[in-house]
GROMACS .gro file of C-alpha atoms in nm:
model
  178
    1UNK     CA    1  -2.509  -0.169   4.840
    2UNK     CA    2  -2.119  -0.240   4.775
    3UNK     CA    3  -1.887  -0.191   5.085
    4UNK     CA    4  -1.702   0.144   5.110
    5UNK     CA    5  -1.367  -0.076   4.986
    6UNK     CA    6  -1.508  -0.177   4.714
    7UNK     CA    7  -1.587   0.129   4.580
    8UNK     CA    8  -1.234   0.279   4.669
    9UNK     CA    9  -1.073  -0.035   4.498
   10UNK     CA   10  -1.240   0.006   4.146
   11UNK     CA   11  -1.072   0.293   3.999
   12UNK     CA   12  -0.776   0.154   4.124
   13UNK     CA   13  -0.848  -0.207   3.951
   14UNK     CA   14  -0.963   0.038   3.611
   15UNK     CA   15  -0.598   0.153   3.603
   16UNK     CA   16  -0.446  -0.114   3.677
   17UNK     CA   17  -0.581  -0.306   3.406
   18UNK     CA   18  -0.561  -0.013   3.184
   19UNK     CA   19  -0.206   0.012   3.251
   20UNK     CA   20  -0.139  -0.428   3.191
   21UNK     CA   21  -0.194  -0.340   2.828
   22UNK     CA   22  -0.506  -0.549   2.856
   23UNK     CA   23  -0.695  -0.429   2.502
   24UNK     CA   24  -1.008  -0.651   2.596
   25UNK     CA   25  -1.129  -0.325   2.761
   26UNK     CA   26  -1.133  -0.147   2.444
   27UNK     CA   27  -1.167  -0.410   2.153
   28UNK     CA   28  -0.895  -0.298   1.978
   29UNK     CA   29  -0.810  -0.558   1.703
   30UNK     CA   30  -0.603  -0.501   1.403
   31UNK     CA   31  -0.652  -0.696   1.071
   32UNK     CA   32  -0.434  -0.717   0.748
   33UNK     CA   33  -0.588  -0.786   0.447
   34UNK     CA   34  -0.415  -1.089   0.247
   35UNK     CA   35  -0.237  -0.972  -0.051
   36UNK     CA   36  -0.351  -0.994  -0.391
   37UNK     CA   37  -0.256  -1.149  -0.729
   38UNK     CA   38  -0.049  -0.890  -0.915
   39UNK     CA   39  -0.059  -0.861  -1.271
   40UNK     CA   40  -0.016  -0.617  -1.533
   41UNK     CA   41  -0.406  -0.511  -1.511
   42UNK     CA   42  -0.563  -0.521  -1.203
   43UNK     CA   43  -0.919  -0.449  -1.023
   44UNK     CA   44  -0.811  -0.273  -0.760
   45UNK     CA   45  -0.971  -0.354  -0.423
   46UNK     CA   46  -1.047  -0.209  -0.053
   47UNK     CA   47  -0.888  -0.422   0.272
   48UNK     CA   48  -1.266  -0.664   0.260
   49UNK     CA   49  -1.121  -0.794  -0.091
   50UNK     CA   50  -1.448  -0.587  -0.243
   51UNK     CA   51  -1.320  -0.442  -0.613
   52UNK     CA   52  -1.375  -0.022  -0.563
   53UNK     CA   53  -1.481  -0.020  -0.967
   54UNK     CA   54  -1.112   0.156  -1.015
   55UNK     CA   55  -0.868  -0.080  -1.278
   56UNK     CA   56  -0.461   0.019  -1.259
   57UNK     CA   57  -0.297  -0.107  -1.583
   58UNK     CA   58   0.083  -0.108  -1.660
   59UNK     CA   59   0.069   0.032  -2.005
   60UNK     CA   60   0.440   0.028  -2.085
   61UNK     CA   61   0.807   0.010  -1.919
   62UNK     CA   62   1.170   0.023  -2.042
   63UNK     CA   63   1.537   0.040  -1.878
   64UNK     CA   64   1.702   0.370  -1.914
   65UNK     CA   65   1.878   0.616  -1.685
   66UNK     CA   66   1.689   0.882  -1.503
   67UNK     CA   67   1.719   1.205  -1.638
   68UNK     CA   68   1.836   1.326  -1.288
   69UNK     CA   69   2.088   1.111  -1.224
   70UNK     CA   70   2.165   0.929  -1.531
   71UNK     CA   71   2.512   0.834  -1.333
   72UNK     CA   72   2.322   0.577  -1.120
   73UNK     CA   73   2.258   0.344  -1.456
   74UNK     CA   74   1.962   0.209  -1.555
   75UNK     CA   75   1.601   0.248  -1.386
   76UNK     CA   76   1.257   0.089  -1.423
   77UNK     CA   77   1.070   0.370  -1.651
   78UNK     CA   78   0.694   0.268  -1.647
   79UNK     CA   79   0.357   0.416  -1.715
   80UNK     CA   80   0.057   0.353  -1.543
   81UNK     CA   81  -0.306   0.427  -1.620
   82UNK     CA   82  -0.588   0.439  -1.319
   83UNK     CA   83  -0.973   0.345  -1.451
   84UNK     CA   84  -1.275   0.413  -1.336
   85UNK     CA   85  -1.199   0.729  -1.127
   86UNK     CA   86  -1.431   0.976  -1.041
   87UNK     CA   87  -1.507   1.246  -0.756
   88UNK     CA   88  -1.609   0.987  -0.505
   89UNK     CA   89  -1.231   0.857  -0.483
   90UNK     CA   90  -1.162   1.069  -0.264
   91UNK     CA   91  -0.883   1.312  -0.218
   92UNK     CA   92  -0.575   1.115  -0.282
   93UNK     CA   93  -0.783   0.860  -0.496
   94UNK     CA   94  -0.665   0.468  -0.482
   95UNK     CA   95  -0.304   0.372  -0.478
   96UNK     CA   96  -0.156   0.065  -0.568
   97UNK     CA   97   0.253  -0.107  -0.534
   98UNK     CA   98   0.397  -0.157  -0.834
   99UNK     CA   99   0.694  -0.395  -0.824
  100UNK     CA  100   0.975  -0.485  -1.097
  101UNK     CA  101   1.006  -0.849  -1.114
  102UNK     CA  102   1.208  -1.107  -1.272
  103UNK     CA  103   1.146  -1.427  -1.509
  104UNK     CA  104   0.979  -1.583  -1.175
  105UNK     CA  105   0.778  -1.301  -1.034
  106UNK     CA  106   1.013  -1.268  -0.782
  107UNK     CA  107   0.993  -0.864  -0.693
  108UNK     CA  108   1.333  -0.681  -0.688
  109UNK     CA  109   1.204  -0.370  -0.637
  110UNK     CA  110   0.876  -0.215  -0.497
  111UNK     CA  111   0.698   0.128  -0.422
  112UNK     CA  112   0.350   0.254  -0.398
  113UNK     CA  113   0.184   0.459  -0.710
  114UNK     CA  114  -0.112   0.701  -0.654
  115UNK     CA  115  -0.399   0.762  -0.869
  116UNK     CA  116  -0.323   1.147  -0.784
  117UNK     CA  117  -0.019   1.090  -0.945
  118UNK     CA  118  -0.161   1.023  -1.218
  119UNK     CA  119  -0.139   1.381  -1.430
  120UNK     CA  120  -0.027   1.304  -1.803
  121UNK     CA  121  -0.109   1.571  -2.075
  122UNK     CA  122  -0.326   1.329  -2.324
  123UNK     CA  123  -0.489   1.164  -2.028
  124UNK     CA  124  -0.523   1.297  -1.670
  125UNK     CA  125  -0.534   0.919  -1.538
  126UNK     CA  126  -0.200   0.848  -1.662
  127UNK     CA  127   0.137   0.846  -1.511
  128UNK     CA  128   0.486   0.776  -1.486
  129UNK     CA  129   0.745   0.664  -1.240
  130UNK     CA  130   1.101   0.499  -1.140
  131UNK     CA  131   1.200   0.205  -0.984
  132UNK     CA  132   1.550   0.165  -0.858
  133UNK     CA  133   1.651  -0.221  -0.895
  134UNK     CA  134   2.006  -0.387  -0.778
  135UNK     CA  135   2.011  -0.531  -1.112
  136UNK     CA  136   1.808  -0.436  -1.379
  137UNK     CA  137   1.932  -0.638  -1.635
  138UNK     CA  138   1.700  -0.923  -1.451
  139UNK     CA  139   1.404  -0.710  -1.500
  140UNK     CA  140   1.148  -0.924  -1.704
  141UNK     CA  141   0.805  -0.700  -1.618
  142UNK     CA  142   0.619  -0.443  -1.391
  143UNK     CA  143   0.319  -0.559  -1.201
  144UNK     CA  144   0.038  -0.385  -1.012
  145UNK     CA  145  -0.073  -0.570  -0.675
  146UNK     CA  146  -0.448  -0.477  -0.653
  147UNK     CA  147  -0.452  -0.392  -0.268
  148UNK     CA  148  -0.559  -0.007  -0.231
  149UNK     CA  149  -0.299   0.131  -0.073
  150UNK     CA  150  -0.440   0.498   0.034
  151UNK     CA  151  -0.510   0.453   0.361
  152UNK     CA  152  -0.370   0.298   0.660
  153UNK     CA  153  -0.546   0.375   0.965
  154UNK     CA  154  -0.426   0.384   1.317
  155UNK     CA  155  -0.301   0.066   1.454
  156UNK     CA  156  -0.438  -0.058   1.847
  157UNK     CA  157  -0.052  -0.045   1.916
  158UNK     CA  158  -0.013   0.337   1.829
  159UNK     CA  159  -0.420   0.404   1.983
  160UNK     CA  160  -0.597   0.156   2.182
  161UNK     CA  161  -0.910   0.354   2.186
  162UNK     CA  162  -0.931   0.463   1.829
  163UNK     CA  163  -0.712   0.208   1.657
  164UNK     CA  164  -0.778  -0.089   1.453
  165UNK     CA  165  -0.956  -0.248   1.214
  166UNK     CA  166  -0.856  -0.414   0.862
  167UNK     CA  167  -0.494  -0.267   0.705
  168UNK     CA  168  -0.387  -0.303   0.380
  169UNK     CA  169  -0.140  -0.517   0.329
  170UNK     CA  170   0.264  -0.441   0.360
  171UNK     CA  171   0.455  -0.341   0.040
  172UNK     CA  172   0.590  -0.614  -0.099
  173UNK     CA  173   0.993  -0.655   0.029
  174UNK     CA  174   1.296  -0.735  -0.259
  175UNK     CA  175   1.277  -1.151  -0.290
  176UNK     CA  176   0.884  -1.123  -0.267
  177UNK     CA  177   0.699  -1.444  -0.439
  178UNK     CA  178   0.443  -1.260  -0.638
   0.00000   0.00000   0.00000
């Protein structure tokens, strides 16, 4: 069979490669799903770019001051409307970034909406929220980016053994092309 050594050197050789950050061992690989096209009504879609049957829609948005802090200036208002929602959405449901933009599509302000947000009197799929903009005057629209946002699971960087797999894509950042 294998020589005494051998056998004594093998854990030690486990560990050592354990310890080299060597993620062959495990498999771990992460994936990010590409970003898709925003627009004002979108199909929104899991990290394989497969549509989950759920449409987010901007219905309307305006300037104004928030009621809280109406000393800050003017804010994105918009309203939002989810589609297609039903028990199988799960707990938190599908979430989406919506992102202020100017004449070019260029974002100047993003943040994630949830469908479980969504809570209005007339319709229990409809919402509102705030975006906070350097300069709203150059606000031209709101868009939806269709990328379901609900979950992000565990990277291979924060768990090599239980990590990975496909990510939605990051939030769009201020000076985003979208």
């Amino acid at each position: 069979m294998f020589p005494a050594r051998v056998r004594a050197g093998a854990p030690l050789a486990l560990v050592i490669l354990a310890l080299s950050g060597c993620s062959s061992l495990w498999g771990c690989t992460d994936t990010t799903a590409k970003r898709g096209e925003a627009g004002v009504r979108v199909q929104v879609e899991d990290t394989s770019g497969q549509p989950l049957g759920v449409t987010a829609e901007v219905v309307d948005w305006r300037l104004e001051p928030h009621p809280q802090v109406p000393s800050r200036g003017d804010r994105v208002h918009f309203h939002y409307h989810f589609d297609g929602l039903d028990e199988a959405s799960g707990t938190h449901g599908p979430a989406v970034d919506a992102c202020a933009v100017d004449k070019e599509r260029v974002a100047l302000g993003c943040q994630t909406v949830y469908s479980s947000q969504a809570f209005g009197p007339d319709d229990p799929h409809t919402g509102d929220d705030w975006l906070a903009v350097e300069h709203p005057e150059q606000v031209a629209g709101v868009l939806l980016i269709p990328n379901d946002q609900s979950y992000h699971g565990r990277t291979c960087e924060q768990d090599i053994k239980d990590g990975g797999g496909p990510h939605p894509p990051e939030t769009p950042r201020t000076g985003d092309q979208l």
